[in-house]
Each structure stands twice: as structure tokens, then as C-alpha cells.
């Protein structure tokens, strides 16, 4: 039995990057032998085991043969006769198909090291097509390593396109896709993830609502980049530069979906795109099985991002409605995420990346003013139930009026944003 380090750990060590988890491959052993040594099987179907002490993954060397559509359609051939080279050849990218023996010697039959040095994401062999999830993986690696200069090899892009056009991506489970999408959004260049998927036709298959934004113009006055798809990519870049969490990045990804449905006669205007987008945002959330917080924030950002941009122009009564709708009293964190997403939207515009966004501070102040209204005095007046609710709203409105005139004065000019 021989054990080799494989996959991401070998790749990232050669790149001089921190290694987060180590994958191992075991050659010349059977499942029974590993079980006898105390390794724990990961699942019933996979020849993968967890080390009894470290918990790291040990996989028996295997070859993969596809038997049908989708993830359920895999058959594995794992036996003590499968060689390390055979196991490396069934992997996705050359940079992921290197192994290291116990002496630290590199085993690299697919020339992964050369591609690593030349910054290519290149598939190992036609066996790449055995798992269509790899299209998303390549786009995710592109998003992660773009700052190092990596790009997708032309022949790999062609194969990804073939896979997209074959309709195979439709067979991926929502769970597997979501894992890739959510990880990719958190990489340093989430925009590169989306662009890579688009370049091979996979975006049209997976997220057609987002693909539809490319080629749709917006008014140059607010959007010097004009194209709605380019705007979206710029917003995602801002998200990464500001270290935004997944919920914010997800909400940003979906915030403008309504613009993809505007009739061309109305271009470059997008009347009521916020409301028109809600149906699409819901559809994407459901299809992707996005977690609850992502679903919730994306709908709120979709519906109210223009309110945020116009915050300084809102009448106190509208401001109050917004704060009530967000339940800023009990959900302060979610309101912060909303503001962050809108700020990324405002900065994700050509040449406006460093603009001020006074709306953020203004809305925070408004939420604080509304929160500062005390309930106790109203209770002492004997108010309860609906009457208490009404009185509380009246007091909050009064507080917001005072806040607005304090901060903006009577003649303050609102900034132009839409
Ligand atoms: N669909 C997949 C998934 C994984 N692999 C192979 O299994 C290894 C380990 O997979 P995983 O841990 O998912 O990826 P890493 O390359 O280790 O990358 P990460 O840094 O994201 O863990 C990969 O390097 C690759 O060789 C593959 O060929 N095809
Ligand atoms: Mg790994």
C-alpha cells in the first residue's frame, strides 16, 4: 500500500499558497484493508475514507466511467490494481492532477507543473466530461487564481462549451451547483467566475436570468459602463474588494434581474425594474436552493435598492415605511447588509468606484433615530395593542422628521443617483 498527497494541497504548495485541507490517494490497497486499519468510510458509494486520527480524506485510486446522465450516473472502478497514473488521468485539471510521494517527490504525468508556471487552467483528458460540475469548478478556479494571472486554456473552453451545449449541466443537482456557486462568489474575483461561465455558454444554461443582462443598455448618466452585465460584474468586483459576505454578494448578483426583461423599445430606461425583478429573483433562489438568508436579502435588495440610492430624497413617511419593512428594530444586521449591497451597486460603475455614498450613513442615522423612540412613555399612558403600534409609528415619524431636517437642513440638495 502506497499513499500519495494529491489535488489542491500539491497545487497550492507549488503556488506558495496556504494549504487548507489535504487529499490523499491510496494505491495498492482494498477497502477492507483500510477499514481494518480503522479508516471510516465517507459514504456507501464512494471509495473514500477518513483517517482515524487526522480526519483527512483518503481515496482509493480509481478510474471513473460514466454510465448515465447526472451525478447518480457514475460508476467507479477502484481496485488495488489501479495505478497512481490512472487515477491522476481521470482528474479535472492538470494543475489538480499532481501527486507527491512520502519523500516529497512530485509525480506529474499530465504536466501540471508546467501549466501552473504558465498559468493555464487546462483539462487533463476527455474524461473531464464525465462530471459536468467541472465546468463550474474551472470557473471557480479562474475566479480564485485570476489575480495570479491564470486563465482557461482555449481547448478547455471549447470542451466546456460542448458540455454546456449538450444540456448536461441541467442534470446537476442544485446542492452541488450551489456549493460551487457560493464558494466562487467568495473568491477574490467573483466577476471572473460569471464571465468564465458566460464565455462558454454555461451561464445561459445555469443562470439565464443573469446571462440576459448582457447587451442590455442603461442610461450613461448613471451608468458610464452602459451594459447591465458589465455593471453586474463591476458590482461583484466591488463586493470582493470590500470583503463582503456571501449574502451581500448573492443579493448583488440578483439585484437587477428585472432589467433583463425590459422591452428594447424602452431602453435605456428600466421603469419599475425593481418590482419586475422579484419574480425572477424568486425563481433563481428556488432553483438554486439558496439558503434562507440569501433568499431574503436578495428579494429586499431587489425591491428596495433604488430607495437606498434616493435615501436623501425620501419623505420621512417613506423612510419610516422602509425601516418598518426591514424591521430595523429587530433585524439591524440585515439592514446593514442591505446598505452594503446598495453601496456596492453604487460603486460598481465605471469611474465611480471611489465615489462617496452618503446614503449609507444617512440611513444608519435614520434607523438609529427610529430605534431611539422609547416605548415606555407610551405604555405609561396606558396604550396597548393597535393603538400602541400607531402611537409608536407617530413618534418614530416625528423623530425621522427631526432627523432629516437636522442632517439635511431645509434647503439641502439631494445627490443624483438612480
Ligand atoms: N469534480 C471533481 C472534483 C475533484 N476532482 C479532483 O479531486 C481533487 C480534490 O478535490 P477538491 O478537494 O474538491 O478540490 P481541490 O483541488 O483540493 O481544491 P480546493 O482548494 O477547492 O479544495 C481535485 O484536485 C481534483 O484532482 C476532480 O477531478 N473532479
Ligand atoms: Mg481539496
CSV table of C-alpha atoms and ligand atoms in Angstrom, one decimal:
chain,number,residue,atom,x,y,z
A,1,UNK,CA,0.0,0.0,0.0
A,2,UNK,CA,1.4,3.4,-1.0
A,3,UNK,CA,0.0,6.8,0.0
A,4,UNK,CA,0.3,10.0,-2.0
A,5,UNK,CA,-0.7,13.6,-1.4
A,6,UNK,CA,-2.8,14.8,-4.3
A,7,UNK,CA,-5.0,17.6,-5.6
A,8,UNK,CA,-5.3,21.0,-4.1
A,9,UNK,CA,-2.6,20.6,-1.4
A,10,UNK,CA,0.1,19.8,-4.0
A,11,UNK,CA,-1.1,22.6,-6.3
A,12,UNK,CA,-1.2,25.2,-3.6
A,13,UNK,CA,2.1,24.3,-2.1
A,14,UNK,CA,3.7,24.8,-5.5
A,15,UNK,CA,1.9,28.1,-5.8
A,16,UNK,CA,3.2,29.1,-2.4
A,17,UNK,CA,-0.3,29.5,-1.0
A,18,UNK,CA,-1.6,28.3,2.3
A,19,UNK,CA,-2.9,24.7,2.2
A,20,UNK,CA,-6.3,24.4,3.9
A,21,UNK,CA,-7.1,20.7,3.5
A,22,UNK,CA,-5.1,17.7,2.3
A,23,UNK,CA,-6.4,15.0,0.0
A,24,UNK,CA,-4.7,11.6,-0.2
A,25,UNK,CA,-4.8,8.8,-2.6
A,26,UNK,CA,-4.1,5.2,-1.7
A,27,UNK,CA,-2.6,2.8,-4.2
A,28,UNK,CA,-2.5,-1.0,-4.0
A,29,UNK,CA,-5.0,-1.4,-1.2
A,30,UNK,CA,-8.6,-2.5,-0.8
A,31,UNK,CA,-11.5,-1.0,1.1
A,32,UNK,CA,-11.3,-4.0,3.6
A,33,UNK,CA,-7.6,-3.2,4.3
A,34,UNK,CA,-8.4,0.5,5.1
A,35,UNK,CA,-11.4,-0.5,7.3
A,36,UNK,CA,-9.2,-2.9,9.2
A,37,UNK,CA,-6.8,-0.1,9.9
A,38,UNK,CA,-9.6,2.0,11.4
A,39,UNK,CA,-10.4,4.3,8.4
A,40,UNK,CA,-14.0,5.4,8.4
A,41,UNK,CA,-16.0,5.2,5.1
A,42,UNK,CA,-17.3,8.6,3.9
A,43,UNK,CA,-20.4,7.2,2.1
A,44,UNK,CA,-21.7,3.9,0.9
A,45,UNK,CA,-20.9,4.6,-2.8
A,46,UNK,CA,-17.5,6.4,-2.8
A,47,UNK,CA,-14.3,4.6,-2.2
A,48,UNK,CA,-13.3,7.5,0.1
A,49,UNK,CA,-12.3,7.1,3.8
A,50,UNK,CA,-11.4,9.4,6.7
A,51,UNK,CA,-8.2,8.9,8.5
A,52,UNK,CA,-8.9,7.6,12.1
A,53,UNK,CA,-6.8,10.3,13.7
A,54,UNK,CA,-6.5,13.3,11.4
A,55,UNK,CA,-9.9,13.1,9.7
A,56,UNK,CA,-8.3,13.8,6.3
A,57,UNK,CA,-9.7,12.2,3.2
A,58,UNK,CA,-8.1,9.1,1.8
A,59,UNK,CA,-9.4,7.8,-1.5
A,60,UNK,CA,-8.6,4.5,-3.1
A,61,UNK,CA,-7.0,5.0,-6.5
A,62,UNK,CA,-9.8,4.7,-9.0
A,63,UNK,CA,-10.9,5.2,-12.6
A,64,UNK,CA,-14.3,6.7,-13.3
A,65,UNK,CA,-16.6,5.6,-16.0
A,66,UNK,CA,-19.8,7.4,-16.7
A,67,UNK,CA,-22.8,5.2,-17.1
A,68,UNK,CA,-25.6,7.7,-17.4
A,69,UNK,CA,-26.8,11.3,-17.0
A,70,UNK,CA,-26.1,13.3,-13.9
A,71,UNK,CA,-24.3,12.6,-10.7
A,72,UNK,CA,-26.2,9.5,-9.9
A,73,UNK,CA,-24.9,8.0,-13.2
A,74,UNK,CA,-21.3,7.4,-12.1
A,75,UNK,CA,-19.7,4.0,-11.8
A,76,UNK,CA,-16.4,3.7,-10.1
A,77,UNK,CA,-13.7,1.2,-10.6
A,78,UNK,CA,-11.5,1.1,-7.6
A,79,UNK,CA,-9.2,-1.9,-7.0
A,80,UNK,CA,-5.6,-2.5,-5.8
A,81,UNK,CA,-4.5,-2.8,-9.5
A,82,UNK,CA,-5.4,0.8,-10.4
A,83,UNK,CA,-2.2,2.8,-10.7
A,84,UNK,CA,-1.5,6.3,-9.5
A,85,UNK,CA,-1.1,7.5,-13.1
A,86,UNK,CA,-4.5,6.1,-14.0
A,87,UNK,CA,-6.0,7.9,-11.0
A,88,UNK,CA,-4.4,11.2,-12.0
A,89,UNK,CA,-5.6,10.9,-15.6
A,90,UNK,CA,-9.3,10.9,-14.6
A,91,UNK,CA,-8.9,14.2,-12.8
A,92,UNK,CA,-10.3,17.6,-13.9
A,93,UNK,CA,-7.3,20.0,-14.5
A,94,UNK,CA,-3.6,19.3,-15.0
A,95,UNK,CA,-2.8,21.6,-12.0
A,96,UNK,CA,-5.0,19.3,-9.9
A,97,UNK,CA,-3.6,16.1,-11.2
A,98,UNK,CA,-0.2,16.1,-9.5
A,99,UNK,CA,0.8,13.9,-6.6
A,100,UNK,CA,3.6,13.9,-4.1
A,101,UNK,CA,5.1,10.8,-2.5
A,102,UNK,CA,6.3,10.4,1.1
A,103,UNK,CA,9.7,11.8,0.2
A,104,UNK,CA,8.1,14.9,-1.3
A,105,UNK,CA,8.9,13.9,-4.9
A,106,UNK,CA,6.4,15.2,-7.5
A,107,UNK,CA,4.6,12.8,-9.7
A,108,UNK,CA,3.3,14.8,-12.6
A,109,UNK,CA,2.3,12.8,-15.7
A,110,UNK,CA,-0.1,15.5,-17.0
A,111,UNK,CA,2.5,18.3,-16.9
A,112,UNK,CA,0.6,20.2,-14.2
A,113,UNK,CA,3.7,21.9,-13.1
A,114,UNK,CA,4.3,23.5,-16.5
A,115,UNK,CA,0.7,24.7,-16.7
A,116,UNK,CA,1.0,26.0,-13.1
A,117,UNK,CA,4.1,28.0,-14.1
A,118,UNK,CA,2.5,29.2,-17.3
A,119,UNK,CA,-0.8,30.0,-15.6
A,120,UNK,CA,-3.1,27.7,-17.6
A,121,UNK,CA,-6.3,26.0,-16.4
A,122,UNK,CA,-6.2,23.1,-18.7
A,123,UNK,CA,-8.2,19.9,-18.6
A,124,UNK,CA,-6.4,16.6,-18.4
A,125,UNK,CA,-8.3,14.5,-20.9
A,126,UNK,CA,-11.7,14.0,-22.5
A,127,UNK,CA,-12.6,12.3,-19.2
A,128,UNK,CA,-13.2,15.8,-18.0
A,129,UNK,CA,-16.7,15.5,-19.5
A,130,UNK,CA,-17.6,12.6,-17.1
A,131,UNK,CA,-18.6,15.2,-14.5
A,132,UNK,CA,-20.2,18.4,-15.8
A,133,UNK,CA,-19.8,20.0,-12.4
A,134,UNK,CA,-16.2,20.6,-13.6
A,135,UNK,CA,-17.4,23.4,-15.8
A,136,UNK,CA,-18.3,25.3,-12.6
A,137,UNK,CA,-15.1,24.2,-10.9
A,138,UNK,CA,-13.0,25.6,-13.7
A,139,UNK,CA,-14.8,28.9,-13.5
A,140,UNK,CA,-14.3,28.9,-9.7
A,141,UNK,CA,-10.6,28.2,-10.0
A,142,UNK,CA,-10.5,31.0,-12.6
A,143,UNK,CA,-12.1,33.3,-10.0
A,144,UNK,CA,-9.6,32.3,-7.4
A,145,UNK,CA,-6.4,32.4,-9.4
A,146,UNK,CA,-7.2,35.3,-11.7
A,147,UNK,CA,-5.0,37.6,-9.6
A,148,UNK,CA,-2.1,35.3,-10.2
A,149,UNK,CA,-2.6,35.5,-14.0
A,150,UNK,CA,-4.4,32.2,-14.6
A,151,UNK,CA,-6.8,31.8,-17.5
A,152,UNK,CA,-8.7,29.0,-19.1
A,153,UNK,CA,-6.9,27.2,-22.0
A,154,UNK,CA,-8.7,27.5,-25.3
A,155,UNK,CA,-9.2,23.8,-25.8
A,156,UNK,CA,-10.7,23.6,-22.3
A,157,UNK,CA,-13.0,26.5,-23.0
A,158,UNK,CA,-14.1,24.6,-26.2
A,159,UNK,CA,-14.8,21.4,-24.2
A,160,UNK,CA,-16.7,23.5,-21.5
A,161,UNK,CA,-18.8,24.9,-24.4
A,162,UNK,CA,-19.6,21.5,-25.7
A,163,UNK,CA,-20.7,20.4,-22.3
A,164,UNK,CA,-22.9,23.4,-21.9
A,165,UNK,CA,-24.4,23.0,-25.3
A,166,UNK,CA,-25.1,19.3,-24.7
A,167,UNK,CA,-27.6,20.2,-22.0
A,168,UNK,CA,-25.6,18.1,-19.4
A,169,UNK,CA,-25.5,21.0,-16.9
A,170,UNK,CA,-29.2,20.7,-16.4
A,171,UNK,CA,-28.6,17.3,-14.8
A,172,UNK,CA,-26.5,18.8,-12.0
A,173,UNK,CA,-28.2,18.7,-8.6
A,174,UNK,CA,-29.0,22.1,-7.0
A,175,UNK,CA,-26.9,21.2,-4.0
A,176,UNK,CA,-23.7,20.5,-5.9
A,177,UNK,CA,-24.1,23.6,-8.1
A,178,UNK,CA,-24.9,25.8,-5.1
A,179,UNK,CA,-21.7,24.7,-3.4
A,180,UNK,CA,-19.7,25.7,-6.4
A,181,UNK,CA,-21.6,29.0,-6.9
A,182,UNK,CA,-21.4,30.1,-3.3
A,183,UNK,CA,-17.7,29.2,-3.0
A,184,UNK,CA,-17.0,31.0,-6.3
A,185,UNK,CA,-18.8,34.2,-5.2
A,186,UNK,CA,-16.5,34.3,-2.2
A,187,UNK,CA,-13.3,34.1,-4.3
A,188,UNK,CA,-11.2,37.2,-5.0
A,189,UNK,CA,-12.7,37.7,-8.5
A,190,UNK,CA,-16.3,36.6,-8.4
A,191,UNK,CA,-16.8,38.6,-11.6
A,192,UNK,CA,-14.3,36.2,-13.4
A,193,UNK,CA,-16.5,33.3,-12.3
A,194,UNK,CA,-19.5,34.8,-14.1
A,195,UNK,CA,-17.6,35.9,-17.1
A,196,UNK,CA,-16.0,32.4,-17.5
A,197,UNK,CA,-19.3,30.7,-17.3
A,198,UNK,CA,-20.7,33.2,-19.9
A,199,UNK,CA,-17.8,32.7,-22.2
A,200,UNK,CA,-18.5,29.0,-22.6
A,201,UNK,CA,-22.3,29.3,-22.8
A,202,UNK,CA,-22.8,27.8,-19.3
A,203,UNK,CA,-24.2,31.0,-17.8
A,204,UNK,CA,-27.1,30.7,-20.2
A,205,UNK,CA,-27.7,27.1,-19.0
A,206,UNK,CA,-27.3,27.7,-15.3
A,207,UNK,CA,-28.4,31.3,-14.7
A,208,UNK,CA,-30.2,32.5,-17.9
A,209,UNK,CA,-31.7,35.4,-16.0
A,210,UNK,CA,-28.2,36.8,-15.4
A,211,UNK,CA,-27.0,35.9,-18.9
A,212,UNK,CA,-29.9,38.0,-20.2
A,213,UNK,CA,-28.4,41.2,-18.7
A,214,UNK,CA,-25.5,41.3,-21.1
A,215,UNK,CA,-26.2,43.5,-24.1
A,216,UNK,CA,-28.9,45.5,-22.2
A,217,UNK,CA,-28.1,49.2,-22.1
A,218,UNK,CA,-28.7,51.6,-19.1
A,219,UNK,CA,-28.6,55.4,-19.1
A,220,UNK,CA,-25.0,56.6,-19.4
A,221,UNK,CA,-25.5,59.4,-16.9
A,222,UNK,CA,-25.8,56.9,-14.0
A,223,UNK,CA,-24.1,54.0,-15.7
A,224,UNK,CA,-21.0,55.1,-17.6
A,225,UNK,CA,-20.3,51.4,-18.3
A,226,UNK,CA,-23.8,51.3,-20.0
A,227,UNK,CA,-24.1,47.5,-20.3
A,228,UNK,CA,-26.1,45.9,-17.5
A,229,UNK,CA,-24.0,42.7,-17.5
A,230,UNK,CA,-20.8,44.8,-17.2
A,231,UNK,CA,-22.3,46.7,-14.3
A,232,UNK,CA,-23.1,43.5,-12.5
A,233,UNK,CA,-19.5,42.3,-12.9
A,234,UNK,CA,-18.2,45.6,-11.6
A,235,UNK,CA,-20.6,45.3,-8.6
A,236,UNK,CA,-19.2,41.8,-7.8
A,237,UNK,CA,-15.7,43.2,-8.0
A,238,UNK,CA,-16.6,45.9,-5.5
A,239,UNK,CA,-18.0,43.1,-3.2
A,240,UNK,CA,-14.7,41.3,-3.3
A,241,UNK,CA,-12.7,44.5,-2.8
A,242,UNK,CA,-14.8,45.3,0.2
A,243,UNK,CA,-14.7,41.8,1.6
A,244,UNK,CA,-18.5,41.4,1.6
A,245,UNK,CA,-20.1,38.3,3.0
A,246,UNK,CA,-21.9,35.7,0.8
A,247,UNK,CA,-25.4,37.1,1.5
A,248,UNK,CA,-24.4,40.5,0.2
A,249,UNK,CA,-22.6,39.1,-2.9
A,250,UNK,CA,-25.6,36.9,-3.7
A,251,UNK,CA,-28.1,39.8,-3.3
A,252,UNK,CA,-25.8,41.9,-5.6
A,253,UNK,CA,-25.8,39.1,-8.2
A,254,UNK,CA,-29.6,39.2,-8.4
A,255,UNK,CA,-30.3,42.9,-7.8
A,256,UNK,CA,-31.0,44.0,-11.4
A,257,UNK,CA,-32.6,40.9,-12.9
A,258,UNK,CA,-35.7,43.0,-13.9
A,259,UNK,CA,-33.6,44.9,-16.4
A,260,UNK,CA,-33.2,41.7,-18.5
A,261,UNK,CA,-36.9,41.8,-19.2
A,262,UNK,CA,-37.3,45.5,-20.3
A,263,UNK,CA,-38.7,45.7,-23.8
A,264,UNK,CA,-36.0,47.0,-26.1
A,265,UNK,CA,-38.2,50.0,-27.1
A,266,UNK,CA,-37.9,51.3,-23.5
A,267,UNK,CA,-34.1,51.1,-23.4
A,268,UNK,CA,-32.0,52.5,-21.9
A,269,UNK,CA,-34.7,53.2,-19.3
A,270,UNK,CA,-35.9,50.4,-17.0
A,271,UNK,CA,-39.1,51.5,-15.5
A,272,UNK,CA,-40.1,49.6,-12.3
A,273,UNK,CA,-37.3,47.1,-12.9
A,274,UNK,CA,-37.1,46.5,-9.1
A,275,UNK,CA,-40.6,45.1,-8.9
A,276,UNK,CA,-40.4,43.3,-12.2
A,277,UNK,CA,-37.2,41.6,-11.0
A,278,UNK,CA,-38.8,40.0,-7.9
A,279,UNK,CA,-40.4,37.1,-9.8
A,280,UNK,CA,-37.0,36.3,-11.4
A,281,UNK,CA,-35.2,36.6,-8.1
A,282,UNK,CA,-37.6,34.2,-6.5
A,283,UNK,CA,-37.2,31.7,-9.4
A,284,UNK,CA,-33.4,31.8,-9.2
A,285,UNK,CA,-33.5,31.4,-5.4
A,286,UNK,CA,-35.8,28.4,-5.6
A,287,UNK,CA,-34.0,26.7,-8.5
A,288,UNK,CA,-30.6,27.1,-6.7
A,289,UNK,CA,-32.0,26.2,-3.3
A,290,UNK,CA,-30.2,29.2,-1.9
A,291,UNK,CA,-30.1,29.4,1.9
A,292,UNK,CA,-32.8,31.4,3.6
A,293,UNK,CA,-30.7,34.5,4.5
A,294,UNK,CA,-29.5,34.7,0.8
A,295,UNK,CA,-33.1,34.4,-0.4
A,296,UNK,CA,-34.4,37.0,2.0
A,297,UNK,CA,-31.7,39.7,1.4
A,298,UNK,CA,-31.8,39.2,-2.4
A,299,UNK,CA,-35.5,40.0,-2.5
A,300,UNK,CA,-35.2,43.0,-0.3
A,301,UNK,CA,-32.2,44.4,-2.2
A,302,UNK,CA,-34.0,43.7,-5.5
A,303,UNK,CA,-37.1,45.6,-4.4
A,304,UNK,CA,-35.6,48.5,-2.4
A,305,UNK,CA,-32.1,49.3,-3.9
A,306,UNK,CA,-33.4,52.4,-5.6
A,307,UNK,CA,-34.9,53.6,-2.3
A,308,UNK,CA,-31.5,53.3,-0.8
A,309,UNK,CA,-29.9,55.4,-3.6
A,310,UNK,CA,-32.6,58.0,-3.2
A,311,UNK,CA,-32.5,57.9,0.6
A,312,UNK,CA,-31.7,61.6,1.0
A,313,UNK,CA,-34.8,62.5,-1.1
A,314,UNK,CA,-37.2,60.2,0.6
A,315,UNK,CA,-40.0,61.9,2.6
A,316,UNK,CA,-39.9,61.0,6.3
A,317,UNK,CA,-43.1,58.8,5.9
A,318,UNK,CA,-41.5,56.8,3.1
A,319,UNK,CA,-38.3,56.5,5.1
A,320,UNK,CA,-40.4,55.1,8.0
A,321,UNK,CA,-42.1,52.6,5.8
A,322,UNK,CA,-38.7,51.4,4.6
A,323,UNK,CA,-37.4,51.0,8.1
A,324,UNK,CA,-40.6,49.2,9.2
A,325,UNK,CA,-40.4,46.9,6.2
A,326,UNK,CA,-36.8,46.0,7.1
A,327,UNK,CA,-37.8,45.6,10.8
A,328,UNK,CA,-34.7,47.5,11.7
A,329,UNK,CA,-35.6,47.3,15.4
A,330,UNK,CA,-35.1,43.5,15.5
A,331,UNK,CA,-33.0,42.9,12.4
A,332,UNK,CA,-30.2,45.6,12.5
A,333,UNK,CA,-27.7,43.2,10.9
A,334,UNK,CA,-29.9,42.6,7.8
A,335,UNK,CA,-30.4,46.3,7.3
A,336,UNK,CA,-26.6,46.8,7.4
A,337,UNK,CA,-26.3,44.1,4.7
A,338,UNK,CA,-28.9,45.8,2.6
A,339,UNK,CA,-27.0,49.1,2.8
A,340,UNK,CA,-23.7,47.3,2.0
A,341,UNK,CA,-25.3,45.7,-1.1
A,342,UNK,CA,-26.6,49.1,-2.3
A,343,UNK,CA,-23.3,50.7,-1.8
A,344,UNK,CA,-21.6,48.1,-3.9
A,345,UNK,CA,-24.3,48.7,-6.6
A,346,UNK,CA,-23.5,52.4,-6.5
A,347,UNK,CA,-19.7,51.9,-6.8
A,348,UNK,CA,-19.9,49.1,-9.4
A,349,UNK,CA,-19.9,51.7,-12.1
A,350,UNK,CA,-17.2,52.7,-14.5
A,351,UNK,CA,-15.1,55.5,-13.0
A,352,UNK,CA,-17.4,55.8,-9.9
A,353,UNK,CA,-15.7,53.1,-7.8
A,354,UNK,CA,-14.3,55.6,-5.2
A,355,UNK,CA,-17.4,57.8,-5.0
A,356,UNK,CA,-18.9,58.8,-1.7
A,357,UNK,CA,-22.1,57.1,-0.7
A,358,UNK,CA,-23.6,59.4,1.9
A,359,UNK,CA,-26.9,57.4,1.7
A,360,UNK,CA,-25.3,54.7,3.9
A,361,UNK,CA,-24.5,56.9,6.8
A,362,UNK,CA,-27.8,58.8,6.4
A,363,UNK,CA,-29.9,55.5,6.5
A,364,UNK,CA,-27.9,54.3,9.5
A,365,UNK,CA,-28.7,57.5,11.3
A,366,UNK,CA,-32.3,57.3,10.4
A,367,UNK,CA,-32.6,53.7,11.7
A,368,UNK,CA,-30.9,54.9,14.9
A,369,UNK,CA,-33.3,57.8,15.3
A,370,UNK,CA,-36.3,55.5,14.8
A,371,UNK,CA,-34.9,52.9,17.2
A,372,UNK,CA,-34.3,55.6,19.9
A,373,UNK,CA,-38.0,56.2,20.2
A,374,UNK,CA,-38.9,54.8,23.6
A,375,UNK,CA,-41.9,52.6,24.2
A,376,UNK,CA,-42.1,53.0,27.9
A,377,UNK,CA,-43.7,56.5,28.0
A,378,UNK,CA,-46.4,55.2,25.6
A,379,UNK,CA,-47.1,52.2,27.9
A,380,UNK,CA,-47.3,54.6,30.8
A,381,UNK,CA,-50.0,56.5,29.0
A,382,UNK,CA,-52.0,53.2,29.1
A,383,UNK,CA,-51.6,52.5,25.4
A,384,UNK,CA,-51.8,48.9,24.2
A,385,UNK,CA,-52.3,46.7,21.1
A,386,UNK,CA,-53.0,48.5,17.8
A,387,UNK,CA,-53.2,51.9,19.5
A,388,UNK,CA,-49.7,51.4,20.9
A,389,UNK,CA,-48.5,50.4,17.4
A,390,UNK,CA,-50.0,53.6,15.9
A,391,UNK,CA,-48.6,55.8,18.6
A,392,UNK,CA,-45.2,54.3,18.2
A,393,UNK,CA,-45.3,54.9,14.5
A,394,UNK,CA,-46.3,58.5,15.0
A,395,UNK,CA,-43.4,59.1,17.4
A,396,UNK,CA,-41.0,57.5,15.0
A,397,UNK,CA,-42.2,59.6,12.2
A,398,UNK,CA,-41.7,62.7,14.3
A,399,UNK,CA,-38.2,61.5,15.1
A,400,UNK,CA,-37.4,61.0,11.4
A,401,UNK,CA,-38.7,64.4,10.5
A,402,UNK,CA,-36.4,66.0,13.1
A,403,UNK,CA,-33.6,63.8,12.0
A,404,UNK,CA,-34.0,64.8,8.4
A,405,UNK,CA,-34.1,68.5,9.0
A,406,UNK,CA,-31.2,68.2,11.4
A,407,UNK,CA,-29.0,66.4,9.0
A,408,UNK,CA,-30.0,68.0,5.7
A,409,UNK,CA,-31.5,71.3,6.7
A,410,UNK,CA,-34.3,72.8,4.8
A,411,UNK,CA,-32.5,73.6,1.5
A,412,UNK,CA,-30.3,70.6,1.2
A,413,UNK,CA,-29.8,69.3,-2.3
A,414,UNK,CA,-30.1,65.5,-2.7
A,415,UNK,CA,-27.3,63.7,-4.7
A,416,UNK,CA,-28.2,62.5,-8.1
A,417,UNK,CA,-28.3,58.7,-8.1
A,418,UNK,CA,-30.6,56.1,-9.5
B,1,LIG,N1,-15.3,17.1,-9.9
B,1,LIG,C1,-14.1,16.9,-9.5
B,1,LIG,C2,-13.8,17.1,-8.1
B,1,LIG,C3,-12.5,16.8,-7.7
B,1,LIG,N2,-11.5,16.3,-8.6
B,1,LIG,C4,-10.2,16.0,-8.2
B,1,LIG,O1,-10.1,15.8,-6.8
B,1,LIG,C5,-9.2,16.7,-6.2
B,1,LIG,C6,-9.7,17.2,-4.8
B,1,LIG,O2,-10.9,17.8,-4.9
B,1,LIG,P1,-11.4,19.1,-4.1
B,1,LIG,O3,-10.9,19.0,-2.7
B,1,LIG,O4,-12.8,19.3,-4.4
B,1,LIG,O5,-10.6,20.3,-4.9
B,1,LIG,P2,-9.1,20.9,-4.6
B,1,LIG,O6,-8.4,20.8,-5.9
B,1,LIG,O7,-8.5,20.3,-3.5
B,1,LIG,O8,-9.4,22.4,-4.4
B,1,LIG,P3,-9.9,23.2,-3.1
B,1,LIG,O9,-8.7,24.1,-2.9
B,1,LIG,O10,-11.1,23.9,-3.7
B,1,LIG,O11,-10.2,22.2,-2.1
B,1,LIG,C7,-9.0,17.8,-7.2
B,1,LIG,O12,-7.8,18.5,-7.1
B,1,LIG,C8,-9.1,17.1,-8.5
B,1,LIG,O13,-7.9,16.4,-8.8
B,1,LIG,C9,-11.9,16.1,-9.9
B,1,LIG,O14,-11.1,15.7,-10.7
B,1,LIG,N3,-13.2,16.4,-10.3
B,2,LIG,MG1,-9.2,19.7,-1.6
